[in-house]
Structure formats: C-alpha cells, structure tokens
XYZ file of C-alpha atoms in Angstrom:
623
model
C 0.000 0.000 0.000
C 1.364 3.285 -0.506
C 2.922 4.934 1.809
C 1.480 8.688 1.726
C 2.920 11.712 3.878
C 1.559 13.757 6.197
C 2.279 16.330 8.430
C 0.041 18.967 9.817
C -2.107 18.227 12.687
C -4.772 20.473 14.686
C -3.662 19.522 17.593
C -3.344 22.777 19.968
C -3.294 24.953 23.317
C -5.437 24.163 25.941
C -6.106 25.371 29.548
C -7.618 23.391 31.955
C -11.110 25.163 31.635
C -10.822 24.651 27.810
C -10.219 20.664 28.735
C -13.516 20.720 30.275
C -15.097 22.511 27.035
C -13.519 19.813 24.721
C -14.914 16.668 27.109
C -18.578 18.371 27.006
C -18.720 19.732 22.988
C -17.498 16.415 22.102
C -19.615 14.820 24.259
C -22.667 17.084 23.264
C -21.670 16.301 19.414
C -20.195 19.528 18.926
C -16.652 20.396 18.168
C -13.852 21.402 19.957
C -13.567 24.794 21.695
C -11.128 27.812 20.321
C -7.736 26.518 20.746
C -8.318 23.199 22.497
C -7.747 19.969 21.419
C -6.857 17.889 24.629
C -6.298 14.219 24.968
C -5.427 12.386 28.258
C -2.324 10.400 28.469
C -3.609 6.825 28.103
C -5.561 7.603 24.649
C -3.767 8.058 21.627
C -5.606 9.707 18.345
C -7.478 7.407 15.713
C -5.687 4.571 13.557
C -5.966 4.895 10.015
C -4.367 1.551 8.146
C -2.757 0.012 11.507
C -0.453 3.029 11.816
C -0.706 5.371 14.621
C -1.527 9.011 13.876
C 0.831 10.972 16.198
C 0.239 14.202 17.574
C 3.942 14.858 17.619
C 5.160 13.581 14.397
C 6.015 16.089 11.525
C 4.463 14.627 8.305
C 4.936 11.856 8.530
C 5.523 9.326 6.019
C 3.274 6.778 5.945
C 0.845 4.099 3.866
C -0.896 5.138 7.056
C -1.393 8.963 6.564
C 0.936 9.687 9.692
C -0.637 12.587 11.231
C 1.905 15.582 11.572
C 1.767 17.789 14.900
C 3.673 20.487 14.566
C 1.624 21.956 17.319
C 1.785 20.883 20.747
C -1.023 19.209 22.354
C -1.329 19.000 26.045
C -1.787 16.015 28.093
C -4.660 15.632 31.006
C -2.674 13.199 33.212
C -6.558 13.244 35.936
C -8.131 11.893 32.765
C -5.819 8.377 33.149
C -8.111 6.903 35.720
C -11.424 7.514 33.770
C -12.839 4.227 32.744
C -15.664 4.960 30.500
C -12.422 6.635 28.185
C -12.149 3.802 25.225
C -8.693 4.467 23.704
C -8.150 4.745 19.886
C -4.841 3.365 19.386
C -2.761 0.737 20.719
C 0.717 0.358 22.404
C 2.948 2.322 24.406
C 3.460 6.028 23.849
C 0.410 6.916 22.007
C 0.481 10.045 22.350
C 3.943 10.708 23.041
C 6.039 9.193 20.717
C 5.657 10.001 16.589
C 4.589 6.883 15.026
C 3.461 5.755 11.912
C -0.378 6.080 10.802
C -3.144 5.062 9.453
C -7.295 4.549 9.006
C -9.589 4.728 11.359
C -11.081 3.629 14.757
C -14.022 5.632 17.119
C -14.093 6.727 20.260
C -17.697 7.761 21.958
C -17.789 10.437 24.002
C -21.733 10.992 24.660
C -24.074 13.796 25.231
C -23.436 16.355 27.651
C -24.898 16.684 30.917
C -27.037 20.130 30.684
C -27.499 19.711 27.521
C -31.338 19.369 25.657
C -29.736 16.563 23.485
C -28.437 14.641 26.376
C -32.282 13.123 26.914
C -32.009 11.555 23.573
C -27.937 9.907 24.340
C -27.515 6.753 25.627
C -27.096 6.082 29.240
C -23.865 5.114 28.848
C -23.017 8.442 27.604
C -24.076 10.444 30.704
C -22.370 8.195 32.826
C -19.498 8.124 31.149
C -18.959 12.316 30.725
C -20.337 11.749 34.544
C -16.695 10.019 35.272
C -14.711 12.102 33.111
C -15.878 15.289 34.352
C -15.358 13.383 38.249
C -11.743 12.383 36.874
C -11.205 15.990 35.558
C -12.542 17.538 38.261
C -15.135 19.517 36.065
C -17.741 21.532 38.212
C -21.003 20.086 37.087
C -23.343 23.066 36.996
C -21.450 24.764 34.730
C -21.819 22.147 31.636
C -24.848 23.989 30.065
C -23.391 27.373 29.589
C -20.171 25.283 28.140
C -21.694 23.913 25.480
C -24.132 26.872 24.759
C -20.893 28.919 24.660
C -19.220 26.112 21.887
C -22.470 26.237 19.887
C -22.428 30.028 19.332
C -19.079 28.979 18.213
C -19.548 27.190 15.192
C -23.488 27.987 14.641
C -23.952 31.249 15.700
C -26.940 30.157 18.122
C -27.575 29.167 22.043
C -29.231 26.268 22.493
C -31.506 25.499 25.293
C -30.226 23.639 28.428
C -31.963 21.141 30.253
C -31.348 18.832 33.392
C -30.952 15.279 32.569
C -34.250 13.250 33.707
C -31.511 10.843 36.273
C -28.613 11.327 37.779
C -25.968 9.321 36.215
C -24.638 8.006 39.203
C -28.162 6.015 39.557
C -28.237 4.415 36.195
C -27.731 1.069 36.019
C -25.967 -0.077 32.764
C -26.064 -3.611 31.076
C -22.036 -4.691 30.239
C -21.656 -6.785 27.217
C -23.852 -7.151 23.657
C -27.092 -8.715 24.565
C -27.164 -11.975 22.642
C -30.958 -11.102 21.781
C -29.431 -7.733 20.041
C -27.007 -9.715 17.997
C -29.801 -12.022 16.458
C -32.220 -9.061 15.871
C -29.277 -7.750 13.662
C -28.552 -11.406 11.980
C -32.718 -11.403 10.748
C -32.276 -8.025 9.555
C -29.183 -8.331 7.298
C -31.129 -11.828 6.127
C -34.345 -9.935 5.131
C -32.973 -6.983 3.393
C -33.733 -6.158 -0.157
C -32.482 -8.231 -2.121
C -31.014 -5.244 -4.425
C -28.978 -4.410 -1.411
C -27.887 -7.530 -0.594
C -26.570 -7.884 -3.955
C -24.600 -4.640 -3.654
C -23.504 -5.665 -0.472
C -21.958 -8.815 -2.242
C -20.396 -6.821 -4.201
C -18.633 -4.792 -1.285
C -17.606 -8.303 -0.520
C -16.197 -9.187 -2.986
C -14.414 -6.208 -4.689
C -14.407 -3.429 -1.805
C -17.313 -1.098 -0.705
C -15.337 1.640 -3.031
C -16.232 -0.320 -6.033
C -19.827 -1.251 -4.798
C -20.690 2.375 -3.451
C -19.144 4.508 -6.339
C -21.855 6.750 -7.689
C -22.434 6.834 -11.167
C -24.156 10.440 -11.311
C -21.026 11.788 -9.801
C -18.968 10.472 -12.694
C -21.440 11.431 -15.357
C -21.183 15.026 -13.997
C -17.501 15.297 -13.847
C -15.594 16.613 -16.876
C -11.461 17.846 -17.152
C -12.316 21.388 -17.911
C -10.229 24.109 -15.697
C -11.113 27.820 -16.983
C -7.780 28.687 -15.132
C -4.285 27.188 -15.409
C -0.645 28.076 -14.311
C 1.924 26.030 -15.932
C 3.087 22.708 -14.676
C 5.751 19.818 -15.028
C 5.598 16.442 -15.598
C 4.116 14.044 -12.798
C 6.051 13.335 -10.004
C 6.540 9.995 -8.005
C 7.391 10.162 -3.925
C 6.968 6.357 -4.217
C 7.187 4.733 -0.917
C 8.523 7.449 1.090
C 6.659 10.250 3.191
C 7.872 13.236 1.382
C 5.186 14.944 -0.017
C 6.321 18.069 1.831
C 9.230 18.261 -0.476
C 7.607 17.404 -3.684
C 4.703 19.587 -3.035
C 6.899 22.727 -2.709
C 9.689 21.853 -5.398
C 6.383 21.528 -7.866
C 5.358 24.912 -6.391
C 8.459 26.126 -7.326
C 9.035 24.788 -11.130
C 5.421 26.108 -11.879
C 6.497 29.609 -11.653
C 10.458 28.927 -13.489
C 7.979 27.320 -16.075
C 5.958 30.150 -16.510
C 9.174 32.165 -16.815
C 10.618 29.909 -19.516
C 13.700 29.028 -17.408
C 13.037 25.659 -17.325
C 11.202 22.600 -19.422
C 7.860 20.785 -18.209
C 10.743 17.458 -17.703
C 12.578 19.209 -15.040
C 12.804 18.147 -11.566
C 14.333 19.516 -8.717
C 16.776 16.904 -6.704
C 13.864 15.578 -3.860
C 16.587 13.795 -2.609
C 19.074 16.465 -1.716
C 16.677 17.975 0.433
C 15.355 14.436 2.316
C 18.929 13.753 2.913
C 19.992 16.797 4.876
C 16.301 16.812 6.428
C 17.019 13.448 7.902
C 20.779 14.304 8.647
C 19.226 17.732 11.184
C 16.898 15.807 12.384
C 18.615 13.087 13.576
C 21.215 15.731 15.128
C 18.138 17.323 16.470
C 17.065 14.212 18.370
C 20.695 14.223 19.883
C 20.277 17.417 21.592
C 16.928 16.515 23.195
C 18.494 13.392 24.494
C 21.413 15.463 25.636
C 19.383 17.619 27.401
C 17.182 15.111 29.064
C 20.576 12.987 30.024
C 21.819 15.414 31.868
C 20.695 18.820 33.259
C 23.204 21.650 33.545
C 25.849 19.095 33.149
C 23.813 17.042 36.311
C 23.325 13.438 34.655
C 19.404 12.654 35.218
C 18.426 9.203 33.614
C 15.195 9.224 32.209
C 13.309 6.452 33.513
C 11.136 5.681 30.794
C 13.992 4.320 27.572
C 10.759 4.277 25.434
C 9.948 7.460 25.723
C 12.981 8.378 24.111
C 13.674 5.834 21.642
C 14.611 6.824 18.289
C 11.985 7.940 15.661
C 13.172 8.874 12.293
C 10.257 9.907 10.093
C 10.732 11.198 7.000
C 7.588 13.756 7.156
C 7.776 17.242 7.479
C 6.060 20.711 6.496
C 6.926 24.348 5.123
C 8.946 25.543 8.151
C 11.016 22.505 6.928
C 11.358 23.395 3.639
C 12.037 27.001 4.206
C 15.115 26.175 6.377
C 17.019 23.646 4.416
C 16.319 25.612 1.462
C 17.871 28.694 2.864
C 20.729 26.599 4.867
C 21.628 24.482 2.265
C 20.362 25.400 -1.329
C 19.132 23.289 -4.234
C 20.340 21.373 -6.848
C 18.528 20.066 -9.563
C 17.626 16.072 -10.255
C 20.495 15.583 -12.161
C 22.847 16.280 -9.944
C 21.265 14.123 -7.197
C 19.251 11.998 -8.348
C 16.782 9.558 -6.614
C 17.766 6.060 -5.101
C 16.352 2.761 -4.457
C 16.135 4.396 -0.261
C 15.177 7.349 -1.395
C 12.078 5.801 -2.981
C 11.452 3.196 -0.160
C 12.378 4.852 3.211
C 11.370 2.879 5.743
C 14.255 0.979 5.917
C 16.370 3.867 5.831
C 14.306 5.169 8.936
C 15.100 1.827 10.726
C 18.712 1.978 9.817
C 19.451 5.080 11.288
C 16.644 4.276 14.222
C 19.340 1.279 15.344
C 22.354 3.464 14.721
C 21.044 6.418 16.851
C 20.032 3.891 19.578
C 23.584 2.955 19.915
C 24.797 6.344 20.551
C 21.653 7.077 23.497
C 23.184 4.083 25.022
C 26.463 5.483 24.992
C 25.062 8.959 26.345
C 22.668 6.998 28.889
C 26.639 5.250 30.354
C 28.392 8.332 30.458
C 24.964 10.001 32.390
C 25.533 7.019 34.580
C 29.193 7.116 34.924
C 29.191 10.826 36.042
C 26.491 9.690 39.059
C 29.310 7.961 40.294
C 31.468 10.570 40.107
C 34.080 8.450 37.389
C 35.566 12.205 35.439
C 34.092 14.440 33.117
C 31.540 13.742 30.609
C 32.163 12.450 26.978
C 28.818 13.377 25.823
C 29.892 15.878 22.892
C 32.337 13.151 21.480
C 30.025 10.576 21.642
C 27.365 12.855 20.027
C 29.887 13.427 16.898
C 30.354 9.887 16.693
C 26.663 9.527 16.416
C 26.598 12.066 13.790
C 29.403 10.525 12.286
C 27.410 7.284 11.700
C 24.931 9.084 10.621
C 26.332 10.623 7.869
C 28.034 7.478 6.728
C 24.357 5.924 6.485
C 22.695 8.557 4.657
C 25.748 8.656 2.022
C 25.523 4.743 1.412
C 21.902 5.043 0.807
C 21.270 8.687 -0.610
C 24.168 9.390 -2.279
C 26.695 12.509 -1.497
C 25.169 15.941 -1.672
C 27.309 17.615 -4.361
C 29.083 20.506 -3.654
C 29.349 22.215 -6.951
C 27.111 21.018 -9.863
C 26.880 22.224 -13.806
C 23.303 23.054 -14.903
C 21.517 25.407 -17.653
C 20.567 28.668 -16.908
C 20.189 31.010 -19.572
C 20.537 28.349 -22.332
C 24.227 28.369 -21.116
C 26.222 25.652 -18.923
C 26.851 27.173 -15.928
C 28.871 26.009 -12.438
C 26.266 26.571 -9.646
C 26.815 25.881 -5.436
C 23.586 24.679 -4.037
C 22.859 28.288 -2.218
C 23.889 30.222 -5.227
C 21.165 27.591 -7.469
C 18.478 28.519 -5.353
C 19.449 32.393 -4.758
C 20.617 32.955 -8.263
C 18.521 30.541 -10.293
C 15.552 29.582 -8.331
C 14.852 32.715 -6.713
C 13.186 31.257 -3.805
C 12.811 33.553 -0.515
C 11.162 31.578 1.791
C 10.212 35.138 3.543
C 7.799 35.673 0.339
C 5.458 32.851 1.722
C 2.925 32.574 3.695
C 1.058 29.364 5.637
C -2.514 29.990 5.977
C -4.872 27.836 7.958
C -8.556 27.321 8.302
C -8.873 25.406 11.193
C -12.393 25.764 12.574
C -12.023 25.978 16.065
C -9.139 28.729 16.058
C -9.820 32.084 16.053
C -9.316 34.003 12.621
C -7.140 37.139 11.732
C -4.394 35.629 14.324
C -0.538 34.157 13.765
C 0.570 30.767 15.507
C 3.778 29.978 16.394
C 5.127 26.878 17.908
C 8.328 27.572 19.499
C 9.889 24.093 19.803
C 9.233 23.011 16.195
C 11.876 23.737 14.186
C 13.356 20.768 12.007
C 17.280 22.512 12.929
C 19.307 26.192 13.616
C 21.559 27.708 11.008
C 24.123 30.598 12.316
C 22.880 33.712 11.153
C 19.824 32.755 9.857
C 15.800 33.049 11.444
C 14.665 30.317 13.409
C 11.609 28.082 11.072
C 9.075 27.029 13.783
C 5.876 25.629 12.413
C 3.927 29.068 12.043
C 0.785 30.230 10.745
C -2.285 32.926 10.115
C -5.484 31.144 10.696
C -8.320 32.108 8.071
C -12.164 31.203 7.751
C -12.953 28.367 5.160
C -14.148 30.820 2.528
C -10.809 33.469 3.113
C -9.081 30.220 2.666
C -10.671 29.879 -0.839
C -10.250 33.344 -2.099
C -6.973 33.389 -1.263
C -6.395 30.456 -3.349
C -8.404 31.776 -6.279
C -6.489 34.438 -5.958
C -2.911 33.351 -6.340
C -3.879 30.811 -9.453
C -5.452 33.719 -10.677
C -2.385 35.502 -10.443
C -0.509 33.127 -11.797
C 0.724 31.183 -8.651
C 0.457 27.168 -7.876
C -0.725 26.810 -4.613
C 0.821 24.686 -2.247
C -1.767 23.302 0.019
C -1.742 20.464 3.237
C -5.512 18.632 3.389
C -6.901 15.467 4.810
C -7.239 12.933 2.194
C -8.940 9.824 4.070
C -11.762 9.972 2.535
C -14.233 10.600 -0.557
C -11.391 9.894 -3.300
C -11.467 7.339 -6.134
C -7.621 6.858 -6.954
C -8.985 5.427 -10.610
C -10.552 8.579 -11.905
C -9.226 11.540 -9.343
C -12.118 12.591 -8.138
C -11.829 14.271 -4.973
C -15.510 14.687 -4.017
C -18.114 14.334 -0.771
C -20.895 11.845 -2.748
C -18.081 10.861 -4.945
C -19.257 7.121 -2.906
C -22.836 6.180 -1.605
C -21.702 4.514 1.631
C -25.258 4.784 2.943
C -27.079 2.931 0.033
C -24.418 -0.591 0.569
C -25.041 -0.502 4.351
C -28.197 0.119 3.888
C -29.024 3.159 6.543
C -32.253 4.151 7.123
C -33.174 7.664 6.373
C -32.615 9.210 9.682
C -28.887 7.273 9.947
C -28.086 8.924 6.442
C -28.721 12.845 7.942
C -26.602 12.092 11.010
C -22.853 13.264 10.041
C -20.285 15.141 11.932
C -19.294 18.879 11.014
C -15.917 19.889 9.627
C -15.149 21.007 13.259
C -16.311 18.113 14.801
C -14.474 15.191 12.945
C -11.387 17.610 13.495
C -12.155 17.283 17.144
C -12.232 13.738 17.048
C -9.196 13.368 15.135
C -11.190 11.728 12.242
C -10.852 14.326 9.578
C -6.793 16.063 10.194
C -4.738 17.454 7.342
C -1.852 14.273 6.290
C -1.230 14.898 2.925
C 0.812 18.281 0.988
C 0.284 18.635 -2.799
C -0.354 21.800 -5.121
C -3.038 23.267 -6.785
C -2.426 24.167 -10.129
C -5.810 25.588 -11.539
C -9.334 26.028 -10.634
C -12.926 25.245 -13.114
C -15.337 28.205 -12.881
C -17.407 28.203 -15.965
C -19.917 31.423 -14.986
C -17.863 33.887 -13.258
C -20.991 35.600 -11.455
C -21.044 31.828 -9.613
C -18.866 29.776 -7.362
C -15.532 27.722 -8.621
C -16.758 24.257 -8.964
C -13.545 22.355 -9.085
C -9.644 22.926 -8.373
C -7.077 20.894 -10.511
C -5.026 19.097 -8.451
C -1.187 18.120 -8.830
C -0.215 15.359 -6.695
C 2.992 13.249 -6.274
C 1.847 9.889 -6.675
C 3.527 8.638 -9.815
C 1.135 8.847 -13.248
C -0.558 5.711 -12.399
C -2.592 7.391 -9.449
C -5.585 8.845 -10.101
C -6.617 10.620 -13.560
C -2.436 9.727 -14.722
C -1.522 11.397 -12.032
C -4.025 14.227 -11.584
C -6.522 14.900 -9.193
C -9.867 16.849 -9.535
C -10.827 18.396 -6.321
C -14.696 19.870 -5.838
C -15.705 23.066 -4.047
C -17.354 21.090 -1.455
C -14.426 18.855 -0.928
C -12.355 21.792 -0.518
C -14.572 23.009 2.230
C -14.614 19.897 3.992
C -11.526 18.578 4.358
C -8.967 21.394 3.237
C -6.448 23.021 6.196
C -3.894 24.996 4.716
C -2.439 26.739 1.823
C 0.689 28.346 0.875
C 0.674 31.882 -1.106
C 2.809 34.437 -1.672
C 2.350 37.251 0.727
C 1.520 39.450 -2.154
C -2.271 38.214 -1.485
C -2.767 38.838 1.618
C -4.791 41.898 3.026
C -2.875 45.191 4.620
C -4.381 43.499 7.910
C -3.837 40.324 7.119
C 0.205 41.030 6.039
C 0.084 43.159 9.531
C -1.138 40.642 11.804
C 1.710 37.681 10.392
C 4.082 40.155 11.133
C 3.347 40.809 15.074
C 4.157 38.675 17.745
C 2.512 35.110 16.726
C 0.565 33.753 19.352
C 2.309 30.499 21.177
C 1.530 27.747 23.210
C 1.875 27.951 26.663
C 5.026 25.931 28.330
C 3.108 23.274 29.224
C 1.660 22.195 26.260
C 4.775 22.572 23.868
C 5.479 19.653 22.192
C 8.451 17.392 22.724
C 10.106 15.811 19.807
C-alpha cells in the first residue's frame, strides 16, 4: 500500500477550563472549543491503516497517513483513571512518541450533561462524561453554559439547556452485547432487499469503493479548468513520506515554467533535500536526548527508555522546507538523483533508528558514569560519533550531496553551489510565503507559532518554527483563487482519508454512496459530523501536501466548482496522475495553503508580522 505523507495536525493549546469545554462539545456532538484539542495520556488519536496518527510527528511518512503535529497538544494526566475513556490506538506512547499512521477507529464520548440533546444519548453516555468530568474535576453546573458557549461557536446560536431526567450516578448499565441484540441484527441483514444484498456482495467481494461509487457523480464530472498556471511532468514520492518536499519543489518549477527558465521534464533533486532533512533531524534528536541525560551538566536518567527511543520519520512541512532551502540550497535532479532508499524509506528510517540507539546508550553510560562521580563527561564526542554514523548511512543510501554542480541557466552551462542555485537561479525567498490555515475551532485574523518546532538552527539565519495565520474556510478559498489567478500554484496540506477514487481523481463528498451498501435508514443517512467536529475527534486532520495548479469556474458571477489538483503519486494514481478536487471537498476537508504574501490583506500582512501567538510551556510539544 502506498505509503502517503503527512504532516500537519490540529492539535493545539489548551487550559484546563478549555479541557472541560472539549470533554462536554465532544460529548454534546459539537466540536472542539477555540484553541483546544486535549487528549489524556492513556488515549492516543485514531488509527488509520494500523499506523498510529501521532500528535507529535512532523508529516509523517506513511501508507498510514501519519498525522503531523507540529503543534503541541497538552496532556490531562486526571483523565488516566477515567474508565468509561475507550482508547483509539494501541501500544505504548500513544500520544507521546511520533509513530506511523493510518485509518480509522471511534471513540464515543456521549451527550453532555445540561445539555437538551443529552435526553435523547444513551445512558452510557451520561455516565461516562459523569466520570470524566469526576476524573477531571469539572464543576457540574457549569456544563450547560459550556456547550451553549461552543455552539455560538460554530453555529452562531444558544441552544436550550436542560437537566438530565436521572442522575448518572443512579443508572444502572447492562455490560456486554445482549445476545438477543445480535440475532435481531442477523434477521435483519437476512431480510434486506435483495437489491442491497446484492450490492452488499459486491462490497464483498471487490471493496465497498467499487460497490458504493456513484455513477451520477462520474457522469457530472468533466477535465475542464477555466484557469491554469503552468506545470511539469508528474512526479513519483513512491514509498517514502515526502510529499512536503515534492509539493513545494512543484510549487516552485510552476512559476520557473511560466518564466521559460526551465522545461515541463525538469525536476528539482527531492533527494538532496530528504537527505539533509534526515541528517538535522537526527542531530536534532541528539540534543533533546542530551538535554534530558543530563541537566546543567547534572546526569538525570530518564526512567522511561521508550519514551525516548529513536523515531526517524521522513515527514515534514513548510517551516522545513524554508530552512534547508535557505541553509543548504538546491540542486537540480540531475545532480542528485533519486535512489532505491530514497524511494522506499522505511528501511532507511530503521537503519538510522538502530544506529542512533547505539549512541543514546552510549550517552545513557556516560549520564551514569558521572552519578558515580568516574571524570568528566564524553557526551559531545560521543554525540559526533553519532553524527558521524549518521552521515556514513545517509551517504551509502542517498548518495553525497554535491558541492558544486553544472546546470543550464540562460541556455548556457553554468557552475552553480547549491545556495547560489536557489538564490541565483531559483529565486526562492522563503520570507515571500505565507502558511494559511482554516482550522475551525481557532480564532481568525491571528498568527501561531510553535516555538519548539523547528526541524534545525543555522548561524545567522531566522529560526523556522511551524507558524501560521489562521483564516475562515471561505478566506481560505479566495486566497487560493487568488494566487492561481495571479498566476501562482498553490501549495496546500488537506486530509485525504476519505471521498477519493484513486482510478478517476475525483476528490468529491458523494463521490461514494456509503449509505445505500449498508443500507441506513433515512434518519442514519442525515446524522454526520461537522468539519469542526471530525477535526475534534481526530477523524478528519490534514496528512497529505500537494499543489493546486488551476481552478474550473465556468460562470464567473457563480462559485468555482472544481480545483485541478497536482499530486505526487507517480502517473498511475488517479486521472495519470491528476486529481480533480470539488468546491465542497475543498470546504470539507482542506487546512492549509501556501501563497505568496503578495495576497494577503494590509491586515492580514500586519497581523503575520506581530508577535505570533504560542503555546503555553506546558503544552509545547516534545520531539
């Protein structure tokens, strides 16, 4: 199965009060409050494929859609004792240690206590916010005004609170499936119509994507685009988790395209930038485990190995890209071209995983040794050592960054370092771009900054933490009508878990009739979960980063009804190797963007340039 990138995860600030908000909107079937997306210790966020989507990975790479966090989350420790908490993932460090991801498993979280829709929840709901809120220490009384605070949030209205008709503490609940259930469920399948039985055979047999695809969608669905910058020839990431470098080298070459500096065949080296993005952070990891070996030069041995255990990913995001471009350059494909590793990382990752492990051994002896007073630390040497190894690894497998390099420029052979290629040639200054959001439960018009996310420091140059200006849904969309308007690819980061056929490329809600092949009854086809509320959940979080190269708006007086969509999956994916992405896909399941700042507003230029908000100490991430 492929193995598709992803970085970028809503995961964010919280204060304890806000903890208590997230509990009841969730629990109430609302989303999360502004800024809060909290999970306790013992639950980890939902699987998709068998791989764990981390809340503290970068994109990462992944068949699994490895869920990026470049923003901290924070952790409710009081929550650890709640029972009625059904966790999402397995094995150890769930939350706290990036792993890779992948498709999907539910947690319930009932109605609200309070709350006029808690009557019509199961009583296993109220009684099991009732232990949560005991666990989180959550005063009772004020649950109503929580969640009619959470739904002004995202509907503009109160709703009326009620008192549950019971205390949950004197409900009685039934453990187990009642057998009787199970074969009221077995005589329903058996007497369903037999049209849907036969479609349901069909799942069966060849997938509910084949059985549920929707003919009128395809009959609608044409290649038009009314708007187009230029664009290359389709890239391939192949098994690796680098999207986040494709996505913005294609971002680039659209615009050298459009200036005639380049052909459609040419390629930036991808691999010149994964291997010095796995070289920093490797040497990143290093420090951390230097500073939590020893602590002003005081050896403290962390007591948990796992927690810090080795986890090279090869995911990342813009604040990535922007540094190694600017610290070390780029060179086209030519010059450093890809491997059989480069195209398969994963056992790169676990090569460098074992060699790193030696050297935290080495640390964790010396952090020993100095407890018993036996001289001064080694640490530093054994760190270059590491490094060392490191290096040695990456070369074998990558190849050897080149130093110098001939390429065209000007129809003339030219002699090019890496910084002077992308200064002289490229043009890229990552200061000229902008990450915009639209994540629905942060407030809009403000800049985020996380300050422990950066992939690595360079001397001289600005520190690249994970920052950016959070947007509505429909700024979002102008401002990407906008730049391909203007002659701009648009690199964007979305969720792509759902509603996608990889034969044709659509990329569209009722692109698949899910509720027709399990046959739903008409009230089970109206209940769905909002944009907010799947984010909440951790069911619906941006994994993927790709660009969008053109948009279809046939009558300009009326919305854009499609965005052309160029991916990094190899021709064979979707429409050979294009995607076609609908408005209303867009709306649901699109987080970011990347534009020139050209685009922005006065106000909008003015508020990324003041202090970004951060997260509080507490709830900074730890990679």
């Amino acid at each position: 199965m492929r193995r598709i990138s992803g970085l970028l995860a809503a995961i964010f600030l919280a204060t304890q009060s806000a903890q208590a908000q997230f509990v009841e909107s969730a629990a109430a079937g609302l989303s999360a409050p502004v800024g809060a997306i909290v999970l306790p210790v013992n639950v980890g966020l939902p699987q998709t494929g068998g791989m764990l989507l981390s809340p503290i990975a970068p994109f990462s790479p992944s068949a699994a859609l490895a869920l990026p966090s470049p923003i901290s989350i924070q952790l409710a420790p009081a929550l650890a004792q709640a029972p009625a908490i059904a966790t999402l993932a397995q094995g150890p460090a769930a939350v706290a240690a990036p792993a890779r991801a992948a498709r999907s498993s539910r947690v319930a979280l009932a109605a609200a206590q309070g709350s006029a829709r808690t009557a019509a929840q199961p009583a296993a709901a109220v009684s099991a916010l009732h232990q949560l809120r005991q666990a989180m220490d959550v005063p009772a009384g004020n649950t109503g005004a929580a969640v009619a605070r959470i739904d002004r949030l995202y509907t503009g209205k109160a709703v009326a609170t009620a008192e549950p008709s019971q205390d949950p503490e004197t409900l009685e609940l039934e453990s187990g499936i009642p057998i009787d259930w199970v074969k009221h469920q077995e005589e329903r399948s058996r007497a369903a119509d037999p049209a849907i039985r036969k479609l349901q055979r069909k799942a069966q047999a060849k997938g509910v994507g084949r059985a549920a695809l929707n003919p009128e969608i395809i009959a609608q669905h044409n290649n038009a685009y009314t708007n187009e910058v230029p664009v290359g020839d389709v890239t391939d990431q192949k098994l690796s988790g680098r999207c986040w470098i494709f996505a913005n080298l294609n971002m680039i070459r659209s615009r050298l395209i459009a200036e005639g500096k380049i052909g459609s065949d040419f390629e930036f080296s991808q691999n010149f930038l994964y291997f010095f993005s796995q070289l920093e952070q490797a040497n990143s990891y290093l420090e951390k485990i230097i500073k939590a070996a020893y602590t002003e030069g005081v050896p403290s041995i962390p007591h948990n190995l796992q927690g810090i255990a080795p986890h090279m990913e090869d995911g990342g995001h813009f604040a990535y890209f922007q540094f190694l471009v600017e610290k070390y350059g780029l060179v086209p494909k030519s010059a450093m071209p890809e491997t059989k590793m480069s195209g398969a990382t994963e056992g790169l990752d676990e090569e460098l995983n074992a060699s790193l492990g030696i050297t935290v051994q080495e640390m964790l002896q010396d952090a020993r040794a100095l407890t018993h007073g036996s001289g001064a630390t080694d640490v530093q040497a054994i760190r270059e050592r590491g490094m060392d190894r490191v290096w040695k690894i990456l070369a074998a497998s990558l190849g050897t960054p080149p130093a110098r390099f001939k390429a065209s420029a000007n129809g003339k052979q030219r002699s090019f370092t890496p910084l002077q290629y992308a200064k002289n040639f490229a043009k890229f200054k990552a200061d000229d771009y902008v990450q915009i959001t639209a994540f629905p439960y942060e407030k809009h018009g403000v800049a985020v900054e996380d300050p422990d996310s950066a992939l690595g420091a360079s001397r001289g140059k600005p520190v690249r933490n994970f920052k950016y200006l959070n947007v509505g849904i429909d700024r979002l969309e102008q401002l990407t009508i906008a730049s391909l308007k203007g002659g701009q690819s648009v690199g964007i980061f979305a969720a792509m878990n759902r509603d996608i056929n990889s034969k044709t490329g659509i990329m569209h809600p009722k692109i698949y009739d899910r509720p027709k092949v399990y046959d739903f009854t008409d009230e089970e086809k109206r209940e769905h979960l909002t944009r907010a509320q799947a984010m909440a959940l951790g069911l619906n979080v941006p994994n993927h980063l790709m660009a969008l190269t053109g948009f279809d708006r046939p009558d300009p007086d009326k919305p854009v009804v499609k965005f052309k969509v160029e991916n990094s999956w190899g021709p064979k994916a979707g429409d050979h190797g294009v995607f076609h992405m609908y408005r209303d896909w867009f709306r649901a399941n699109m987080f970011g963007i990347i534009v020139h700042k050209s685009f922005l507003t006065k106000a909008e230029r003015a508020a990324w340039s003041k202090k970004a908000k951060m997260p509080e100490p507490a709830t900074r991430r730890a990679r």
